[in-house]
Structures are given as structure tokens and as C-alpha cells.
Amino acid sequence: VIICRNEAPIIGKTITAVKDLTNDIVVVDSGSTDGTQSIVTALGARLIETGWEGYGPNKNKGVAAAANDWILSIDADEIVDRELAHTLANLPLTDASVIYMIRFRAFLGDRMIRYGEWSNDRHIRLYNRKHGGWNQAAVHEGLVFPAHTRTITLKGYIHHYTSRNLEDFAAKTVNYAMLNAQKYHQQGKRAGWLKCRLAPAFSFIKNYLFRLGFLDGEAGYTVARMNAWYTWLKYARLRELNKGNGQSS
């Protein structure tokens, strides 16, 4: 199950990387205008066209439409590498109470980011839908499972091409910040003047210095600065919403 919007430059590679693993690829598209849909159908995937209701709800639409109970959930900019594809192809998938953790390698453009906030990233992405599923969060969605669940980490990686360039990175940063501010506002959270000033600085210091982001050179500096900007935008927008100066959507 893949969710996407305007991912024509990469969606073909994403689908091709998993095409031999399954008899059913479901792509949930939320209004692409760049020809993504034609690439999806040309590669034999099933296309579901829908509006944007949030990451959790849109992923659940794809899961509900899937032909099989075992779900590999990925985004359009996440490409399964060969080692992971081999691992997935040889999994027995006989115990529905087992879920599978997958490690990620993040890229800014074509540059792999080895340190900072993007390092050591891993997520549960393979599971049986009879055992659990996505919550309804619009952003930072999560999978929910019973207490008796066992987690196994798989060999191989998903390569996450998070942003094609700085313009793409900036647009995604603003979008995530606004979505998370809205989520926090709905949860009744607040952000004071001091938090807006200190949290971004702490984010930069933590990721650039303590998590060794500087070892990634200019790309590491860019990621740390953009993540700090994201933190400021999120809390500044939350303050605006708390004051009633920004119309929530």
C-alpha cells in the first residue's frame, strides 16, 4: 500500500522495487496533477483516487482495499533496496501476531544523510491487518497493536528520498509544521514565547552537534537548520492558533 500526491519523478521506482513481491499493489493518490496516476496504472498497480483526509485515514483507505492481509506500507518516496526485497520475499508470514521493523536510509537529493535527526531511523511497516492498523492521526500517524505483539527487525533498508531539492524540502517543512501545529491545537497543547525561542535552538544543537550532523558536511547543516526552522514554525503557528489569530482548517 502506497500513498502519494505529485510523485511522478519517483513513484515508478518505488513500485518497480516491490513489484515482484506481491500480486497486489494499491496506490492511494490524493489529487496528483503531474501525471502520477498514469505511471501507477502503466505499471499495473491499482489506483485509488481520493481527497486528502490525513496520513492515517488515507493509509487506512489503501489497507481496506488491499487484496491480502499482510500489508507492506510505504510512501511514494520510499524505495525498498535489494537486500530488503530479498528478505521480504523469503519471510514465512505465518504468525499474524508478529510485526516487522524496517530500517531507513534518508536522502537529501542524492546525498545520503548518515547523522543527525535522520540517522538510525526505523519504523514498523509490515504487519497483518487482522492484528492491528493505523490510527486516524492526520500527521505523525502510528500503528496500533495489542500488547502480545512481537517485533522483528528485518535485514535491508528502505531508502527514503525525503526531498528532491531545497525548494521541495522547504515546502514539506512548512506543510508538516502547519499540520502538527493544528494537531497540537486540537489536543489542547500550548506554546509560550520562551518555547518558541528555545526549542528551535535546542533542536539545532542536538542534531548538528550531539548527533554529529556536522559530519554530513553542508547537507548535514542544511538538515539541522531546516529541522530547527520546522520547530519554530510549528510552535509559532500553535501560538497563533491559541490566540485565535489564525483560522484553523
mmCIF file of N, CA and C in Angstrom, residues 88-169:
data_model
loop_
_atom_site.group_PDB
_atom_site.id
_atom_site.type_symbol
_atom_site.label_atom_id
_atom_site.label_comp_id
_atom_site.label_asym_id
_atom_site.label_seq_id
_atom_site.Cartn_x
_atom_site.Cartn_y
_atom_site.Cartn_z
ATOM 1 N N LEU A 88 12.192 -9.803 2.364
ATOM 2 C CA LEU A 88 10.733 -9.842 2.317
ATOM 3 C C LEU A 88 10.232 -11.043 1.517
ATOM 4 N N ALA A 89 10.921 -11.341 0.428
ATOM 5 C CA ALA A 89 10.499 -12.448 -0.435
ATOM 6 C C ALA A 89 10.604 -13.790 0.258
ATOM 7 N N ASN A 90 11.437 -13.875 1.306
ATOM 8 C CA ASN A 90 11.666 -15.152 1.977
ATOM 9 C C ASN A 90 11.054 -15.228 3.375
ATOM 10 N N LEU A 91 10.226 -14.270 3.725
ATOM 11 C CA LEU A 91 9.556 -14.321 5.016
ATOM 12 C C LEU A 91 8.414 -15.342 4.985
ATOM 13 N N PRO A 92 8.246 -16.142 6.037
ATOM 14 C CA PRO A 92 7.161 -17.134 6.050
ATOM 15 C C PRO A 92 5.781 -16.503 6.217
ATOM 16 N N LEU A 93 5.690 -15.412 6.974
ATOM 17 C CA LEU A 93 4.426 -14.706 7.214
ATOM 18 C C LEU A 93 3.323 -15.675 7.663
ATOM 19 N N THR A 94 3.638 -16.440 8.683
ATOM 20 C CA THR A 94 2.671 -17.416 9.199
ATOM 21 C C THR A 94 2.074 -17.013 10.545
ATOM 22 N N ASP A 95 2.697 -16.059 11.232
ATOM 23 C CA ASP A 95 2.234 -15.651 12.559
ATOM 24 C C ASP A 95 1.733 -14.214 12.499
ATOM 25 N N ALA A 96 0.427 -14.028 12.555
ATOM 26 C CA ALA A 96 -0.165 -12.697 12.417
ATOM 27 C C ALA A 96 0.166 -11.781 13.587
ATOM 28 N N SER A 97 0.630 -12.340 14.706
ATOM 29 C CA SER A 97 0.945 -11.511 15.868
ATOM 30 C C SER A 97 2.357 -10.930 15.807
ATOM 31 N N VAL A 98 3.104 -11.250 14.760
ATOM 32 C CA VAL A 98 4.451 -10.702 14.570
ATOM 33 C C VAL A 98 4.362 -9.480 13.652
ATOM 34 N N ILE A 99 5.048 -8.404 14.022
ATOM 35 C CA ILE A 99 5.151 -7.234 13.164
ATOM 36 C C ILE A 99 6.623 -7.006 12.842
ATOM 37 N N TYR A 100 6.887 -6.316 11.746
ATOM 38 C CA TYR A 100 8.256 -6.218 11.248
ATOM 39 C C TYR A 100 8.723 -4.763 11.159
ATOM 40 N N MET A 101 9.853 -4.528 11.830
ATOM 41 C CA MET A 101 10.503 -3.225 11.825
ATOM 42 C C MET A 101 11.463 -3.152 10.634
ATOM 43 N N ILE A 102 11.473 -2.006 9.950
ATOM 44 C CA ILE A 102 12.366 -1.810 8.809
ATOM 45 C C ILE A 102 13.225 -0.576 9.049
ATOM 46 N N ARG A 103 14.511 -0.712 8.791
ATOM 47 C CA ARG A 103 15.432 0.410 8.939
ATOM 48 C C ARG A 103 15.400 1.293 7.692
ATOM 49 N N PHE A 104 15.683 2.577 7.899
ATOM 50 C CA PHE A 104 15.628 3.558 6.811
ATOM 51 C C PHE A 104 16.989 4.214 6.596
ATOM 52 N N ARG A 105 17.247 4.547 5.332
ATOM 53 C CA ARG A 105 18.353 5.434 4.984
ATOM 54 C C ARG A 105 17.758 6.656 4.319
ATOM 55 N N ALA A 106 18.020 7.833 4.882
ATOM 56 C CA ALA A 106 17.397 9.059 4.385
ATOM 57 C C ALA A 106 18.332 9.789 3.429
ATOM 58 N N PHE A 107 17.738 10.394 2.403
ATOM 59 C CA PHE A 107 18.492 11.116 1.386
ATOM 60 C C PHE A 107 17.946 12.534 1.247
ATOM 61 N N LEU A 108 18.845 13.490 1.088
ATOM 62 C CA LEU A 108 18.501 14.843 0.676
ATOM 63 C C LEU A 108 19.036 15.005 -0.732
ATOM 64 N N GLY A 109 18.134 15.047 -1.719
ATOM 65 C CA GLY A 109 18.580 14.910 -3.098
ATOM 66 C C GLY A 109 19.141 13.515 -3.275
ATOM 67 N N ASP A 110 20.363 13.419 -3.786
ATOM 68 C CA ASP A 110 21.030 12.123 -3.930
ATOM 69 C C ASP A 110 22.030 11.853 -2.818
ATOM 70 N N ARG A 111 22.090 12.723 -1.833
ATOM 71 C CA ARG A 111 23.072 12.599 -0.756
ATOM 72 C C ARG A 111 22.463 11.863 0.436
ATOM 73 N N MET A 112 23.067 10.741 0.804
ATOM 74 C CA MET A 112 22.591 10.011 1.968
ATOM 75 C C MET A 112 23.032 10.737 3.239
ATOM 76 N N ILE A 113 22.080 10.914 4.160
ATOM 77 C CA ILE A 113 22.353 11.581 5.427
ATOM 78 C C ILE A 113 22.619 10.505 6.483
ATOM 79 N N ARG A 114 23.831 10.510 7.026
ATOM 80 C CA ARG A 114 24.255 9.442 7.936
ATOM 81 C C ARG A 114 24.120 9.830 9.410
ATOM 82 N N TYR A 115 23.991 11.118 9.707
ATOM 83 C CA TYR A 115 23.987 11.562 11.092
ATOM 84 C C TYR A 115 22.804 12.488 11.344
ATOM 85 N N GLY A 116 22.753 13.057 12.545
ATOM 86 C CA GLY A 116 21.685 13.985 12.869
ATOM 87 C C GLY A 116 20.354 13.291 13.094
ATOM 88 N N GLU A 117 19.280 14.075 12.991
ATOM 89 C CA GLU A 117 17.942 13.577 13.298
ATOM 90 C C GLU A 117 17.510 12.447 12.372
ATOM 91 N N TRP A 118 18.010 12.436 11.151
ATOM 92 C CA TRP A 118 17.589 11.425 10.180
ATOM 93 C C TRP A 118 18.340 10.105 10.318
ATOM 94 N N SER A 119 19.313 10.035 11.186
ATOM 95 C CA SER A 119 20.092 8.809 11.331
ATOM 96 C C SER A 119 19.344 7.794 12.189
ATOM 97 N N ASN A 120 19.681 6.536 12.001
ATOM 98 C CA ASN A 120 19.114 5.448 12.821
ATOM 99 C C ASN A 120 17.591 5.451 12.811
ATOM 100 N N ASP A 121 17.012 5.813 11.673
ATOM 101 C CA ASP A 121 15.555 5.865 11.542
ATOM 102 C C ASP A 121 15.022 4.471 11.253
ATOM 103 N N ARG A 122 13.960 4.075 11.921
ATOM 104 C CA ARG A 122 13.348 2.765 11.707
ATOM 105 C C ARG A 122 11.878 2.826 12.059
ATOM 106 N N HIS A 123 11.073 2.071 11.326
ATOM 107 C CA HIS A 123 9.633 2.098 11.534
ATOM 108 C C HIS A 123 9.036 0.715 11.274
ATOM 109 N N ILE A 124 7.915 0.437 11.937
ATOM 110 C CA ILE A 124 7.146 -0.776 11.637
ATOM 111 C C ILE A 124 6.366 -0.513 10.352
ATOM 112 N N ARG A 125 6.606 -1.333 9.333
ATOM 113 C CA ARG A 125 5.943 -1.117 8.057
ATOM 114 C C ARG A 125 5.335 -2.387 7.461
ATOM 115 N N LEU A 126 5.584 -3.540 8.069
ATOM 116 C CA LEU A 126 4.995 -4.789 7.594
ATOM 117 C C LEU A 126 4.234 -5.425 8.744
ATOM 118 N N TYR A 127 2.939 -5.686 8.516
ATOM 119 C CA TYR A 127 2.092 -6.221 9.581
ATOM 120 C C TYR A 127 0.865 -6.884 8.968
ATOM 121 N N ASN A 128 0.160 -7.650 9.785
ATOM 122 C CA ASN A 128 -1.088 -8.267 9.356
ATOM 123 C C ASN A 128 -2.252 -7.381 9.808
ATOM 124 N N ARG A 129 -3.095 -6.974 8.872
ATOM 125 C CA ARG A 129 -4.162 -6.015 9.197
ATOM 126 C C ARG A 129 -5.209 -6.586 10.151
ATOM 127 N N LYS A 130 -5.242 -7.912 10.321
ATOM 128 C CA LYS A 130 -6.155 -8.502 11.294
ATOM 129 C C LYS A 130 -5.659 -8.314 12.723
ATOM 130 N N HIS A 131 -4.374 -7.971 12.855
ATOM 131 C CA HIS A 131 -3.754 -7.842 14.178
ATOM 132 C C HIS A 131 -3.660 -6.396 14.650
ATOM 133 N N GLY A 132 -3.727 -5.442 13.728
ATOM 134 C CA GLY A 132 -3.591 -4.038 14.104
ATOM 135 C C GLY A 132 -3.683 -3.148 12.882
ATOM 136 N N GLY A 133 -3.466 -1.864 13.078
ATOM 137 C CA GLY A 133 -3.545 -0.947 11.945
ATOM 138 C C GLY A 133 -3.255 0.486 12.330
ATOM 139 N N TRP A 134 -3.373 1.381 11.358
ATOM 140 C CA TRP A 134 -3.065 2.789 11.546
ATOM 141 C C TRP A 134 -4.156 3.486 12.367
ATOM 142 N N ASN A 135 -3.726 4.421 13.203
ATOM 143 C CA ASN A 135 -4.707 5.287 13.845
ATOM 144 C C ASN A 135 -5.171 6.347 12.840
ATOM 145 N N GLN A 136 -6.038 7.243 13.271
ATOM 146 C CA GLN A 136 -6.632 8.223 12.360
ATOM 147 C C GLN A 136 -5.922 9.578 12.388
ATOM 148 N N ALA A 137 -4.698 9.626 12.913
ATOM 149 C CA ALA A 137 -3.983 10.899 13.003
ATOM 150 C C ALA A 137 -3.713 11.474 11.620
ATOM 151 N N ALA A 138 -3.934 12.772 11.475
ATOM 152 C CA ALA A 138 -3.718 13.434 10.184
ATOM 153 C C ALA A 138 -2.242 13.553 9.855
ATOM 154 N N VAL A 139 -1.394 13.600 10.886
ATOM 155 C CA VAL A 139 0.049 13.700 10.696
ATOM 156 C C VAL A 139 0.725 12.959 11.845
ATOM 157 N N HIS A 140 1.947 12.464 11.599
ATOM 158 C CA HIS A 140 2.651 11.625 12.583
ATOM 159 C C HIS A 140 1.755 10.479 13.032
ATOM 160 N N GLU A 141 1.162 9.837 12.041
ATOM 161 C CA GLU A 141 0.293 8.698 12.291
ATOM 162 C C GLU A 141 1.094 7.530 12.870
ATOM 163 N N GLY A 142 0.411 6.635 13.536
ATOM 164 C CA GLY A 142 1.109 5.498 14.124
ATOM 165 C C GLY A 142 0.302 4.221 14.000
ATOM 166 N N LEU A 143 0.994 3.107 14.064
ATOM 167 C CA LEU A 143 0.346 1.803 14.052
ATOM 168 C C LEU A 143 0.020 1.385 15.478
ATOM 169 N N VAL A 144 -1.129 0.756 15.654
ATOM 170 C CA VAL A 144 -1.598 0.338 16.977
ATOM 171 C C VAL A 144 -1.791 -1.172 16.985
ATOM 172 N N PHE A 145 -1.167 -1.839 17.974
ATOM 173 C CA PHE A 145 -1.232 -3.292 18.070
ATOM 174 C C PHE A 145 -1.520 -3.729 19.498
ATOM 175 N N PRO A 146 -2.031 -4.959 19.682
ATOM 176 C CA PRO A 146 -2.252 -5.490 21.031
ATOM 177 C C PRO A 146 -0.933 -5.672 21.784
ATOM 178 N N ALA A 147 -1.038 -5.854 23.074
ATOM 179 C CA ALA A 147 0.149 -5.954 23.928
ATOM 180 C C ALA A 147 0.997 -7.187 23.633
ATOM 181 N N HIS A 148 0.390 -8.266 23.125
ATOM 182 C CA HIS A 148 1.135 -9.510 22.938
ATOM 183 C C HIS A 148 1.893 -9.545 21.614
ATOM 184 N N THR A 149 2.043 -8.418 20.973
ATOM 185 C CA THR A 149 2.731 -8.351 19.678
ATOM 186 C C THR A 149 4.240 -8.542 19.830
ATOM 187 N N ARG A 150 4.832 -9.275 18.890
ATOM 188 C CA ARG A 150 6.291 -9.461 18.862
ATOM 189 C C ARG A 150 6.860 -8.741 17.642
ATOM 190 N N THR A 151 7.957 -8.012 17.844
ATOM 191 C CA THR A 151 8.553 -7.205 16.779
ATOM 192 C C THR A 151 9.876 -7.812 16.323
ATOM 193 N N ILE A 152 10.059 -7.927 15.014
ATOM 194 C CA ILE A 152 11.299 -8.425 14.418
ATOM 195 C C ILE A 152 11.834 -7.363 13.458
ATOM 196 N N THR A 153 13.127 -7.056 13.572
ATOM 197 C CA THR A 153 13.761 -6.101 12.660
ATOM 198 C C THR A 153 14.338 -6.852 11.464
ATOM 199 N N LEU A 154 14.027 -6.386 10.275
ATOM 200 C CA LEU A 154 14.427 -7.067 9.043
ATOM 201 C C LEU A 154 15.775 -6.579 8.530
ATOM 202 N N LYS A 155 16.450 -7.435 7.784
ATOM 203 C CA LYS A 155 17.691 -7.059 7.107
ATOM 204 C C LYS A 155 17.346 -6.237 5.859
ATOM 205 N N GLY A 156 18.185 -5.259 5.562
ATOM 206 C CA GLY A 156 17.949 -4.394 4.418
ATOM 207 C C GLY A 156 17.361 -3.059 4.852
ATOM 208 N N TYR A 157 17.152 -2.194 3.880
ATOM 209 C CA TYR A 157 16.716 -0.835 4.179
ATOM 210 C C TYR A 157 15.647 -0.356 3.196
ATOM 211 N N ILE A 158 14.869 0.596 3.656
ATOM 212 C CA ILE A 158 14.086 1.451 2.768
ATOM 213 C C ILE A 158 14.874 2.740 2.576
ATOM 214 N N HIS A 159 15.111 3.104 1.314
ATOM 215 C CA HIS A 159 15.788 4.359 1.002
ATOM 216 C C HIS A 159 14.733 5.454 0.884
ATOM 217 N N HIS A 160 14.793 6.421 1.784
ATOM 218 C CA HIS A 160 13.793 7.474 1.845
ATOM 219 C C HIS A 160 14.346 8.742 1.183
ATOM 220 N N TYR A 161 13.849 9.032 -0.011
ATOM 221 C CA TYR A 161 14.263 10.235 -0.739
ATOM 222 C C TYR A 161 13.335 11.371 -0.315
ATOM 223 N N THR A 162 13.624 11.891 0.865
ATOM 224 C CA THR A 162 12.689 12.776 1.554
ATOM 225 C C THR A 162 12.431 14.073 0.809
ATOM 226 N N SER A 163 13.449 14.615 0.113
ATOM 227 C CA SER A 163 13.269 15.863 -0.632
ATOM 228 C C SER A 163 14.198 15.858 -1.836
ATOM 229 N N ARG A 164 13.667 16.298 -2.986
ATOM 230 C CA ARG A 164 14.469 16.320 -4.213
ATOM 231 C C ARG A 164 15.483 17.456 -4.208
ATOM 232 N N ASN A 165 15.139 18.571 -3.570
ATOM 233 C CA ASN A 165 15.999 19.746 -3.541
ATOM 234 C C ASN A 165 15.557 20.634 -2.378
ATOM 235 N N LEU A 166 16.192 21.782 -2.237
ATOM 236 C CA LEU A 166 15.904 22.660 -1.108
ATOM 237 C C LEU A 166 14.482 23.223 -1.187
ATOM 238 N N GLU A 167 14.021 23.526 -2.393
ATOM 239 C CA GLU A 167 12.661 24.037 -2.555
ATOM 240 C C GLU A 167 11.632 23.005 -2.075
ATOM 241 N N ASP A 168 11.832 21.754 -2.474
ATOM 242 C CA ASP A 168 10.953 20.662 -2.060
ATOM 243 C C ASP A 168 11.015 20.480 -0.543
ATOM 244 N N PHE A 169 12.222 20.543 0.005
ATOM 245 C CA PHE A 169 12.429 20.393 1.449
ATOM 246 C C PHE A 169 11.682 21.489 2.207
#
